[in-house]
Amino acid sequence: VEVTIVNDGFAGFYQEAEVLLEHRRTDKAVHRCSMVYPLRGFKSGEERSLRWQVEEGDGDLLLQAVRVRDKARIYFANRADADGKVLLGRIVRRQARKR
């Protein structure tokens, strides 16, 4: 999965953040992938792409970021839940066509 984030704020970001991708599968399993990502110098208007490999299985993908220093939430401009997690989309495997 590749996610592009854009700094839409008026200022740059000058700290390290842990960016987490959560895969909530329909079978109730939850897989979390995280990376400590150096956001130092992430300027206003700049785009950055992040990549993860996710476990196979249908389910929702959510994105969250926290500041490494004190675990404070970093909120994206997208609609988020109470924990600051943004729903990116849903993975659904294609069903084989019956002949």
PDB file of N, CA and C in Angstrom:
ATOM      1  N   VAL A   1       0.856  -1.164   0.000  1.00  0.00           N
ATOM      2  CA  VAL A   1       0.000   0.000   0.000  1.00  0.00           C
ATOM      3  C   VAL A   1       0.901   1.225   0.000  1.00  0.00           C
ATOM      4  N   GLU A   2       0.596   2.158  -0.869  1.00  0.00           N
ATOM      5  CA  GLU A   2       1.337   3.416  -0.907  1.00  0.00           C
ATOM      6  C   GLU A   2       0.376   4.545  -0.546  1.00  0.00           C
ATOM      7  N   VAL A   3       0.806   5.380   0.382  1.00  0.00           N
ATOM      8  CA  VAL A   3       0.000   6.504   0.850  1.00  0.00           C
ATOM      9  C   VAL A   3       0.815   7.775   0.643  1.00  0.00           C
ATOM     10  N   THR A   4       0.183   8.783   0.065  1.00  0.00           N
ATOM     11  CA  THR A   4       0.828  10.081  -0.089  1.00  0.00           C
ATOM     12  C   THR A   4       0.203  11.043   0.910  1.00  0.00           C
ATOM     13  N   ILE A   5       1.050  11.675   1.708  1.00  0.00           N
ATOM     14  CA  ILE A   5       0.564  12.674   2.652  1.00  0.00           C
ATOM     15  C   ILE A   5       1.052  14.040   2.182  1.00  0.00           C
ATOM     16  N   VAL A   6       0.236  15.057   2.442  1.00  0.00           N
ATOM     17  CA  VAL A   6       0.545  16.423   2.036  1.00  0.00           C
ATOM     18  C   VAL A   6       0.481  17.297   3.276  1.00  0.00           C
ATOM     19  N   ASN A   7       1.458  18.151   3.457  1.00  0.00           N
ATOM     20  CA  ASN A   7       1.422  19.112   4.558  1.00  0.00           C
ATOM     21  C   ASN A   7       0.588  20.305   4.083  1.00  0.00           C
ATOM     22  N   ASP A   8      -0.687  20.326   4.481  1.00  0.00           N
ATOM     23  CA  ASP A   8      -1.594  21.423   4.129  1.00  0.00           C
ATOM     24  C   ASP A   8      -1.564  22.548   5.153  1.00  0.00           C
ATOM     25  N   GLY A   9      -0.728  22.418   6.162  1.00  0.00           N
ATOM     26  CA  GLY A   9      -0.652  23.447   7.198  1.00  0.00           C
ATOM     27  C   GLY A   9       0.114  24.665   6.717  1.00  0.00           C
ATOM     28  N   PHE A  10       0.121  25.677   7.542  1.00  0.00           N
ATOM     29  CA  PHE A  10       0.808  26.924   7.183  1.00  0.00           C
ATOM     30  C   PHE A  10       2.286  26.892   7.538  1.00  0.00           C
ATOM     31  N   ALA A  11       2.701  25.888   8.294  1.00  0.00           N
ATOM     32  CA  ALA A  11       4.098  25.811   8.727  1.00  0.00           C
ATOM     33  C   ALA A  11       4.663  24.426   8.454  1.00  0.00           C
ATOM     34  N   GLY A  12       5.961  24.335   8.505  1.00  0.00           N
ATOM     35  CA  GLY A  12       6.614  23.047   8.339  1.00  0.00           C
ATOM     36  C   GLY A  12       6.495  22.216   9.609  1.00  0.00           C
ATOM     37  N   PHE A  13       6.847  20.941   9.500  1.00  0.00           N
ATOM     38  CA  PHE A  13       6.852  20.040  10.648  1.00  0.00           C
ATOM     39  C   PHE A  13       8.296  19.663  10.901  1.00  0.00           C
ATOM     40  N   TYR A  14       8.744  19.806  12.131  1.00  0.00           N
ATOM     41  CA  TYR A  14      10.162  19.670  12.409  1.00  0.00           C
ATOM     42  C   TYR A  14      10.500  18.604  13.435  1.00  0.00           C
ATOM     43  N   GLN A  15       9.633  17.601  13.574  1.00  0.00           N
ATOM     44  CA  GLN A  15       9.874  16.553  14.544  1.00  0.00           C
ATOM     45  C   GLN A  15       9.671  15.196  13.888  1.00  0.00           C
ATOM     46  N   GLU A  16      10.090  14.156  14.580  1.00  0.00           N
ATOM     47  CA  GLU A  16       9.876  12.815  14.062  1.00  0.00           C
ATOM     48  C   GLU A  16       8.495  12.337  14.476  1.00  0.00           C
ATOM     49  N   ALA A  17       7.899  11.544  13.593  1.00  0.00           N
ATOM     50  CA  ALA A  17       6.574  11.003  13.862  1.00  0.00           C
ATOM     51  C   ALA A  17       6.566   9.512  13.568  1.00  0.00           C
ATOM     52  N   GLU A  18       5.737   8.797  14.313  1.00  0.00           N
ATOM     53  CA  GLU A  18       5.482   7.396  14.020  1.00  0.00           C
ATOM     54  C   GLU A  18       4.190   7.365  13.221  1.00  0.00           C
ATOM     55  N   VAL A  19       4.266   6.847  12.012  1.00  0.00           N
ATOM     56  CA  VAL A  19       3.102   6.761  11.148  1.00  0.00           C
ATOM     57  C   VAL A  19       2.665   5.299  11.140  1.00  0.00           C
ATOM     58  N   LEU A  20       1.384   5.076  11.461  1.00  0.00           N
ATOM     59  CA  LEU A  20       0.882   3.718  11.601  1.00  0.00           C
ATOM     60  C   LEU A  20      -0.206   3.428  10.573  1.00  0.00           C
ATOM     61  N   LEU A  21      -0.099   2.264   9.963  1.00  0.00           N
ATOM     62  CA  LEU A  21      -1.131   1.770   9.068  1.00  0.00           C
ATOM     63  C   LEU A  21      -1.776   0.586   9.771  1.00  0.00           C
ATOM     64  N   GLU A  22      -3.081   0.619   9.910  1.00  0.00           N
ATOM     65  CA  GLU A  22      -3.816  -0.444  10.590  1.00  0.00           C
ATOM     66  C   GLU A  22      -4.734  -1.125   9.588  1.00  0.00           C
ATOM     67  N   HIS A  23      -4.675  -2.447   9.542  1.00  0.00           N
ATOM     68  CA  HIS A  23      -5.523  -3.243   8.661  1.00  0.00           C
ATOM     69  C   HIS A  23      -6.483  -4.034   9.550  1.00  0.00           C
ATOM     70  N   ARG A  24      -7.722  -3.572   9.597  1.00  0.00           N
ATOM     71  CA  ARG A  24      -8.759  -4.256  10.392  1.00  0.00           C
ATOM     72  C   ARG A  24      -9.493  -5.206   9.464  1.00  0.00           C
ATOM     73  N   ARG A  25      -9.160  -6.468   9.565  1.00  0.00           N
ATOM     74  CA  ARG A  25      -9.733  -7.450   8.656  1.00  0.00           C
ATOM     75  C   ARG A  25     -11.148  -7.828   9.058  1.00  0.00           C
ATOM     76  N   THR A  26     -11.895  -8.297   8.071  1.00  0.00           N
ATOM     77  CA  THR A  26     -13.288  -8.689   8.330  1.00  0.00           C
ATOM     78  C   THR A  26     -13.366  -9.919   9.222  1.00  0.00           C
ATOM     79  N   ASP A  27     -12.289 -10.694   9.338  1.00  0.00           N
ATOM     80  CA  ASP A  27     -12.293 -11.857  10.236  1.00  0.00           C
ATOM     81  C   ASP A  27     -11.912 -11.461  11.663  1.00  0.00           C
ATOM     82  N   LYS A  28     -11.921 -10.154  11.938  1.00  0.00           N
ATOM     83  CA  LYS A  28     -11.654  -9.544  13.258  1.00  0.00           C
ATOM     84  C   LYS A  28     -10.182  -9.444  13.614  1.00  0.00           C
ATOM     85  N   ALA A  29      -9.286  -9.953  12.776  1.00  0.00           N
ATOM     86  CA  ALA A  29      -7.855  -9.800  13.032  1.00  0.00           C
ATOM     87  C   ALA A  29      -7.457  -8.347  12.750  1.00  0.00           C
ATOM     88  N   VAL A  30      -6.513  -7.829  13.530  1.00  0.00           N
ATOM     89  CA  VAL A  30      -6.020  -6.471  13.327  1.00  0.00           C
ATOM     90  C   VAL A  30      -4.502  -6.549  13.189  1.00  0.00           C
ATOM     91  N   HIS A  31      -3.991  -5.986  12.103  1.00  0.00           N
ATOM     92  CA  HIS A  31      -2.558  -5.945  11.864  1.00  0.00           C
ATOM     93  C   HIS A  31      -2.134  -4.485  11.819  1.00  0.00           C
ATOM     94  N   ARG A  32      -1.060  -4.171  12.535  1.00  0.00           N
ATOM     95  CA  ARG A  32      -0.547  -2.798  12.551  1.00  0.00           C
ATOM     96  C   ARG A  32       0.879  -2.795  12.026  1.00  0.00           C
ATOM     97  N   CYS A  33       1.136  -1.878  11.131  1.00  0.00           N
ATOM     98  CA  CYS A  33       2.477  -1.667  10.586  1.00  0.00           C
ATOM     99  C   CYS A  33       2.855  -0.236  10.945  1.00  0.00           C
ATOM    100  N   SER A  34       4.034  -0.041  11.473  1.00  0.00           N
ATOM    101  CA  SER A  34       4.424   1.319  11.806  1.00  0.00           C
ATOM    102  C   SER A  34       5.821   1.605  11.279  1.00  0.00           C
ATOM    103  N   MET A  35       6.076   2.881  11.102  1.00  0.00           N
ATOM    104  CA  MET A  35       7.428   3.306  10.757  1.00  0.00           C
ATOM    105  C   MET A  35       7.669   4.647  11.426  1.00  0.00           C
ATOM    106  N   VAL A  36       8.862   4.807  11.958  1.00  0.00           N
ATOM    107  CA  VAL A  36       9.244   6.116  12.473  1.00  0.00           C
ATOM    108  C   VAL A  36       9.728   6.878  11.262  1.00  0.00           C
ATOM    109  N   TYR A  37       9.067   7.971  10.990  1.00  0.00           N
ATOM    110  CA  TYR A  37       9.308   8.696   9.756  1.00  0.00           C
ATOM    111  C   TYR A  37       9.814  10.089  10.083  1.00  0.00           C
ATOM    112  N   PRO A  38      10.976  10.455   9.555  1.00  0.00           N
ATOM    113  CA  PRO A  38      11.518  11.777   9.863  1.00  0.00           C
ATOM    114  C   PRO A  38      10.752  12.871   9.118  1.00  0.00           C
ATOM    115  N   LEU A  39       9.894  13.571   9.832  1.00  0.00           N
ATOM    116  CA  LEU A  39       9.130  14.655   9.223  1.00  0.00           C
ATOM    117  C   LEU A  39       9.852  15.991   9.330  1.00  0.00           C
ATOM    118  N   ARG A  40      11.042  15.964   9.915  1.00  0.00           N
ATOM    119  CA  ARG A  40      11.814  17.215   9.989  1.00  0.00           C
ATOM    120  C   ARG A  40      11.952  17.794   8.597  1.00  0.00           C
ATOM    121  N   GLY A  41      11.622  19.050   8.469  1.00  0.00           N
ATOM    122  CA  GLY A  41      11.757  19.712   7.184  1.00  0.00           C
ATOM    123  C   GLY A  41      10.599  19.473   6.231  1.00  0.00           C
ATOM    124  N   PHE A  42       9.530  18.843   6.710  1.00  0.00           N
ATOM    125  CA  PHE A  42       8.344  18.603   5.876  1.00  0.00           C
ATOM    126  C   PHE A  42       7.631  19.943   5.735  1.00  0.00           C
ATOM    127  N   LYS A  43       7.868  20.613   4.617  1.00  0.00           N
ATOM    128  CA  LYS A  43       7.412  21.986   4.424  1.00  0.00           C
ATOM    129  C   LYS A  43       5.946  22.066   4.031  1.00  0.00           C
ATOM    130  N   SER A  44       5.346  23.201   4.282  1.00  0.00           N
ATOM    131  CA  SER A  44       3.970  23.457   3.881  1.00  0.00           C
ATOM    132  C   SER A  44       3.842  23.266   2.368  1.00  0.00           C
ATOM    133  N   GLY A  45       2.831  22.485   1.962  1.00  0.00           N
ATOM    134  CA  GLY A  45       2.588  22.212   0.548  1.00  0.00           C
ATOM    135  C   GLY A  45       3.362  21.030  -0.006  1.00  0.00           C
ATOM    136  N   GLU A  46       4.287  20.484   0.760  1.00  0.00           N
ATOM    137  CA  GLU A  46       5.097  19.353   0.293  1.00  0.00           C
ATOM    138  C   GLU A  46       4.320  18.043   0.401  1.00  0.00           C
ATOM    139  N   GLU A  47       4.604  17.115  -0.529  1.00  0.00           N
ATOM    140  CA  GLU A  47       4.025  15.768  -0.511  1.00  0.00           C
ATOM    141  C   GLU A  47       5.119  14.756  -0.215  1.00  0.00           C
ATOM    142  N   ARG A  48       4.755  13.727   0.534  1.00  0.00           N
ATOM    143  CA  ARG A  48       5.670  12.612   0.787  1.00  0.00           C
ATOM    144  C   ARG A  48       4.872  11.317   0.687  1.00  0.00           C
ATOM    145  N   SER A  49       5.507  10.288   0.150  1.00  0.00           N
ATOM    146  CA  SER A  49       4.854   8.983  -0.002  1.00  0.00           C
ATOM    147  C   SER A  49       5.462   7.973   0.952  1.00  0.00           C
ATOM    148  N   LEU A  50       4.620   7.131   1.507  1.00  0.00           N
ATOM    149  CA  LEU A  50       5.028   6.065   2.420  1.00  0.00           C
ATOM    150  C   LEU A  50       4.503   4.751   1.852  1.00  0.00           C
ATOM    151  N   ARG A  51       5.254   3.668   2.062  1.00  0.00           N
ATOM    152  CA  ARG A  51       4.829   2.359   1.544  1.00  0.00           C
ATOM    153  C   ARG A  51       4.898   1.301   2.634  1.00  0.00           C
ATOM    154  N   TRP A  52       3.907   0.432   2.625  1.00  0.00           N
ATOM    155  CA  TRP A  52       3.847  -0.711   3.525  1.00  0.00           C
ATOM    156  C   TRP A  52       3.416  -1.943   2.739  1.00  0.00           C
ATOM    157  N   GLN A  53       3.768  -3.105   3.248  1.00  0.00           N
ATOM    158  CA  GLN A  53       3.181  -4.347   2.756  1.00  0.00           C
ATOM    159  C   GLN A  53       2.164  -4.756   3.803  1.00  0.00           C
ATOM    160  N   VAL A  54       0.963  -5.115   3.352  1.00  0.00           N
ATOM    161  CA  VAL A  54      -0.091  -5.486   4.295  1.00  0.00           C
ATOM    162  C   VAL A  54      -0.413  -6.966   4.170  1.00  0.00           C
ATOM    163  N   GLU A  55      -0.934  -7.507   5.252  1.00  0.00           N
ATOM    164  CA  GLU A  55      -1.361  -8.896   5.276  1.00  0.00           C
ATOM    165  C   GLU A  55      -2.526  -9.090   4.310  1.00  0.00           C
ATOM    166  N   GLU A  56      -2.602 -10.254   3.744  1.00  0.00           N
ATOM    167  CA  GLU A  56      -3.701 -10.563   2.844  1.00  0.00           C
ATOM    168  C   GLU A  56      -5.004 -10.660   3.631  1.00  0.00           C
ATOM    169  N   GLY A  57      -6.089 -10.247   3.028  1.00  0.00           N
ATOM    170  CA  GLY A  57      -7.400 -10.368   3.656  1.00  0.00           C
ATOM    171  C   GLY A  57      -8.233  -9.119   3.486  1.00  0.00           C
ATOM    172  N   ASP A  58      -9.530  -9.312   3.383  1.00  0.00           N
ATOM    173  CA  ASP A  58     -10.456  -8.196   3.233  1.00  0.00           C
ATOM    174  C   ASP A  58     -10.501  -7.389   4.526  1.00  0.00           C
ATOM    175  N   GLY A  59     -10.706  -6.092   4.384  1.00  0.00           N
ATOM    176  CA  GLY A  59     -10.840  -5.260   5.576  1.00  0.00           C
ATOM    177  C   GLY A  59     -10.535  -3.803   5.305  1.00  0.00           C
ATOM    178  N   ASP A  60     -10.623  -3.014   6.359  1.00  0.00           N
ATOM    179  CA  ASP A  60     -10.408  -1.566   6.277  1.00  0.00           C
ATOM    180  C   ASP A  60      -8.949  -1.218   6.545  1.00  0.00           C
ATOM    181  N   LEU A  61      -8.476  -0.166   5.871  1.00  0.00           N
ATOM    182  CA  LEU A  61      -7.145   0.372   6.113  1.00  0.00           C
ATOM    183  C   LEU A  61      -7.283   1.744   6.753  1.00  0.00           C
ATOM    184  N   LEU A  62      -6.585   1.940   7.885  1.00  0.00           N
ATOM    185  CA  LEU A  62      -6.638   3.215   8.596  1.00  0.00           C
ATOM    186  C   LEU A  62      -5.229   3.749   8.793  1.00  0.00           C
ATOM    187  N   LEU A  63      -5.097   5.063   8.787  1.00  0.00           N
ATOM    188  CA  LEU A  63      -3.808   5.721   8.939  1.00  0.00           C
ATOM    189  C   LEU A  63      -3.841   6.625  10.164  1.00  0.00           C
ATOM    190  N   GLN A  64      -2.740   6.621  10.914  1.00  0.00           N
ATOM    191  CA  GLN A  64      -2.630   7.441  12.123  1.00  0.00           C
ATOM    192  C   GLN A  64      -1.178   7.886  12.262  1.00  0.00           C
ATOM    193  N   ALA A  65      -0.972   9.034  12.880  1.00  0.00           N
ATOM    194  CA  ALA A  65       0.393   9.504  13.146  1.00  0.00           C
ATOM    195  C   ALA A  65       0.464  10.066  14.561  1.00  0.00           C
ATOM    196  N   VAL A  66       1.598   9.817  15.212  1.00  0.00           N
ATOM    197  CA  VAL A  66       1.849  10.370  16.548  1.00  0.00           C
ATOM    198  C   VAL A  66       3.276  10.906  16.587  1.00  0.00           C
ATOM    199  N   ARG A  67       3.459  11.940  17.369  1.00  0.00           N
ATOM    200  CA  ARG A  67       4.788  12.511  17.557  1.00  0.00           C
ATOM    201  C   ARG A  67       5.606  11.543  18.401  1.00  0.00           C
ATOM    202  N   VAL A  68       6.830  11.245  18.000  1.00  0.00           N
ATOM    203  CA  VAL A  68       7.664  10.274  18.704  1.00  0.00           C
ATOM    204  C   VAL A  68       7.983  10.739  20.117  1.00  0.00           C
ATOM    205  N   ARG A  69       8.316  12.004  20.281  1.00  0.00           N
ATOM    206  CA  ARG A  69       8.777  12.535  21.569  1.00  0.00           C
ATOM    207  C   ARG A  69       7.796  12.289  22.707  1.00  0.00           C
ATOM    208  N   ASP A  70       6.525  12.560  22.478  1.00  0.00           N
ATOM    209  CA  ASP A  70       5.554  12.464  23.580  1.00  0.00           C
ATOM    210  C   ASP A  70       4.273  11.712  23.215  1.00  0.00           C
ATOM    211  N   LYS A  71       4.249  11.085  22.044  1.00  0.00           N
ATOM    212  CA  LYS A  71       3.100  10.293  21.574  1.00  0.00           C
ATOM    213  C   LYS A  71       1.841  11.134  21.357  1.00  0.00           C
ATOM    214  N   ALA A  72       1.990  12.454  21.213  1.00  0.00           N
ATOM    215  CA  ALA A  72       0.838  13.308  20.913  1.00  0.00           C
ATOM    216  C   ALA A  72       0.336  12.988  19.504  1.00  0.00           C
ATOM    217  N   ARG A  73      -0.983  12.991  19.351  1.00  0.00           N
ATOM    218  CA  ARG A  73      -1.569  12.696  18.042  1.00  0.00           C
ATOM    219  C   ARG A  73      -1.284  13.818  17.058  1.00  0.00           C
ATOM    220  N   ILE A  74      -1.045  13.423  15.829  1.00  0.00           N
ATOM    221  CA  ILE A  74      -0.924  14.367  14.728  1.00  0.00           C
ATOM    222  C   ILE A  74      -2.161  14.137  13.870  1.00  0.00           C
ATOM    223  N   TYR A  75      -2.947  15.171  13.713  1.00  0.00           N
ATOM    224  CA  TYR A  75      -4.207  15.014  12.986  1.00  0.00           C
ATOM    225  C   TYR A  75      -4.046  15.374  11.518  1.00  0.00           C
ATOM    226  N   PHE A  76      -4.574  14.512  10.676  1.00  0.00           N
ATOM    227  CA  PHE A  76      -4.623  14.782   9.246  1.00  0.00           C
ATOM    228  C   PHE A  76      -5.853  15.645   8.965  1.00  0.00           C
ATOM    229  N   ALA A  77      -5.878  16.286   7.803  1.00  0.00           N
ATOM    230  CA  ALA A  77      -7.014  17.133   7.436  1.00  0.00           C
ATOM    231  C   ALA A  77      -8.262  16.302   7.120  1.00  0.00           C
ATOM    232  N   ASN A  78      -8.093  15.021   6.839  1.00  0.00           N
ATOM    233  CA  ASN A  78      -9.223  14.140   6.537  1.00  0.00           C
ATOM    234  C   ASN A  78     -10.038  13.860   7.785  1.00  0.00           C
ATOM    235  N   ARG A  79     -11.275  13.457   7.581  1.00  0.00           N
ATOM    236  CA  ARG A  79     -12.130  13.078   8.713  1.00  0.00           C
ATOM    237  C   ARG A  79     -11.502  11.887   9.431  1.00  0.00           C
ATOM    238  N   ALA A  80     -11.451  11.961  10.743  1.00  0.00           N
ATOM    239  CA  ALA A  80     -10.808  10.925  11.544  1.00  0.00           C
ATOM    240  C   ALA A  80     -11.721  10.514  12.693  1.00  0.00           C
ATOM    241  N   ASP A  81     -11.425   9.347  13.272  1.00  0.00           N
ATOM    242  CA  ASP A  81     -12.171   8.919  14.452  1.00  0.00           C
ATOM    243  C   ASP A  81     -11.573   9.594  15.691  1.00  0.00           C
ATOM    244  N   ALA A  82     -12.063   9.229  16.863  1.00  0.00           N
ATOM    245  CA  ALA A  82     -11.625   9.871  18.113  1.00  0.00           C
ATOM    246  C   ALA A  82     -10.139   9.660  18.396  1.00  0.00           C
ATOM    247  N   ASP A  83      -9.546   8.592  17.839  1.00  0.00           N
ATOM    248  CA  ASP A  83      -8.124   8.317  18.040  1.00  0.00           C
ATOM    249  C   ASP A  83      -7.243   8.961  16.974  1.00  0.00           C
ATOM    250  N   GLY A  84      -7.859   9.718  16.058  1.00  0.00           N
ATOM    251  CA  GLY A  84      -7.099  10.362  14.995  1.00  0.00           C
ATOM    252  C   GLY A  84      -6.827   9.460  13.805  1.00  0.00           C
ATOM    253  N   LYS A  85      -7.525   8.317  13.732  1.00  0.00           N
ATOM    254  CA  LYS A  85      -7.317   7.379  12.623  1.00  0.00           C
ATOM    255  C   LYS A  85      -8.206   7.762  11.448  1.00  0.00           C
ATOM    256  N   VAL A  86      -7.593   7.816  10.270  1.00  0.00           N
ATOM    257  CA  VAL A  86      -8.291   8.170   9.033  1.00  0.00           C
ATOM    258  C   VAL A  86      -8.546   6.894   8.242  1.00  0.00           C
ATOM    259  N   LEU A  87      -9.778   6.688   7.818  1.00  0.00           N
ATOM    260  CA  LEU A  87     -10.109   5.546   6.979  1.00  0.00           C
ATOM    261  C   LEU A  87      -9.624   5.832   5.563  1.00  0.00           C
ATOM    262  N   LEU A  88      -8.680   5.016   5.080  1.00  0.00           N
ATOM    263  CA  LEU A  88      -8.141   5.194   3.730  1.00  0.00           C
ATOM    264  C   LEU A  88      -8.993   4.479   2.688  1.00  0.00           C
ATOM    265  N   GLY A  89      -9.559   3.355   3.080  1.00  0.00           N
ATOM    266  CA  GLY A  89     -10.351   2.574   2.140  1.00  0.00           C
ATOM    267  C   GLY A  89     -10.493   1.146   2.615  1.00  0.00           C
ATOM    268  N   ARG A  90     -11.025   0.322   1.742  1.00  0.00           N
ATOM    269  CA  ARG A  90     -11.303  -1.070   2.081  1.00  0.00           C
ATOM    270  C   ARG A  90     -10.662  -1.974   1.038  1.00  0.00           C
ATOM    271  N   ILE A  91     -10.061  -3.050   1.501  1.00  0.00           N
ATOM    272  CA  ILE A  91      -9.513  -4.068   0.610  1.00  0.00           C
ATOM    273  C   ILE A  91     -10.566  -5.151   0.460  1.00  0.00           C
ATOM    274  N   VAL A  92     -10.904  -5.456  -0.778  1.00  0.00           N
ATOM    275  CA  VAL A  92     -11.862  -6.521  -1.070  1.00  0.00           C
ATOM    276  C   VAL A  92     -11.283  -7.351  -2.200  1.00  0.00           C
ATOM    277  N   ARG A  93     -11.119  -8.629  -1.935  1.00  0.00           N
ATOM    278  CA  ARG A  93     -10.610  -9.508  -2.985  1.00  0.00           C
ATOM    279  C   ARG A  93     -11.678  -9.748  -4.036  1.00  0.00           C
ATOM    280  N   ARG A  94     -11.257  -9.855  -5.251  1.00  0.00           N
ATOM    281  CA  ARG A  94     -12.191 -10.169  -6.327  1.00  0.00           C
ATOM    282  C   ARG A  94     -12.657 -11.607  -6.210  1.00  0.00           C
ATOM    283  N   GLN A  95     -13.919 -11.794  -6.455  1.00  0.00           N
ATOM    284  CA  GLN A  95     -14.472 -13.144  -6.472  1.00  0.00           C
ATOM    285  C   GLN A  95     -14.226 -13.751  -7.850  1.00  0.00           C
ATOM    286  N   ALA A  96     -13.881 -15.019  -7.886  1.00  0.00           N
ATOM    287  CA  ALA A  96     -13.684 -15.699  -9.163  1.00  0.00           C
ATOM    288  C   ALA A  96     -15.032 -15.798  -9.875  1.00  0.00           C
ATOM    289  N   ARG A  97     -15.000 -15.546 -11.151  1.00  0.00           N
ATOM    290  CA  ARG A  97     -16.238 -15.638 -11.933  1.00  0.00           C
ATOM    291  C   ARG A  97     -16.622 -17.083 -12.160  1.00  0.00           C
ATOM    292  N   LYS A  98     -17.888 -17.368 -12.015  1.00  0.00           N
ATOM    293  CA  LYS A  98     -18.389 -18.713 -12.280  1.00  0.00           C
ATOM    294  C   LYS A  98     -18.634 -18.852 -13.766  1.00  0.00           C
ATOM    295  N   ARG A  99     -18.269 -19.985 -14.302  1.00  0.00           N
ATOM    296  CA  ARG A  99     -18.465 -20.226 -15.739  1.00  0.00           C
ATOM    297  C   ARG A  99     -19.593 -21.179 -15.964  1.00  0.00           C
TER     298      ARG A  99
END
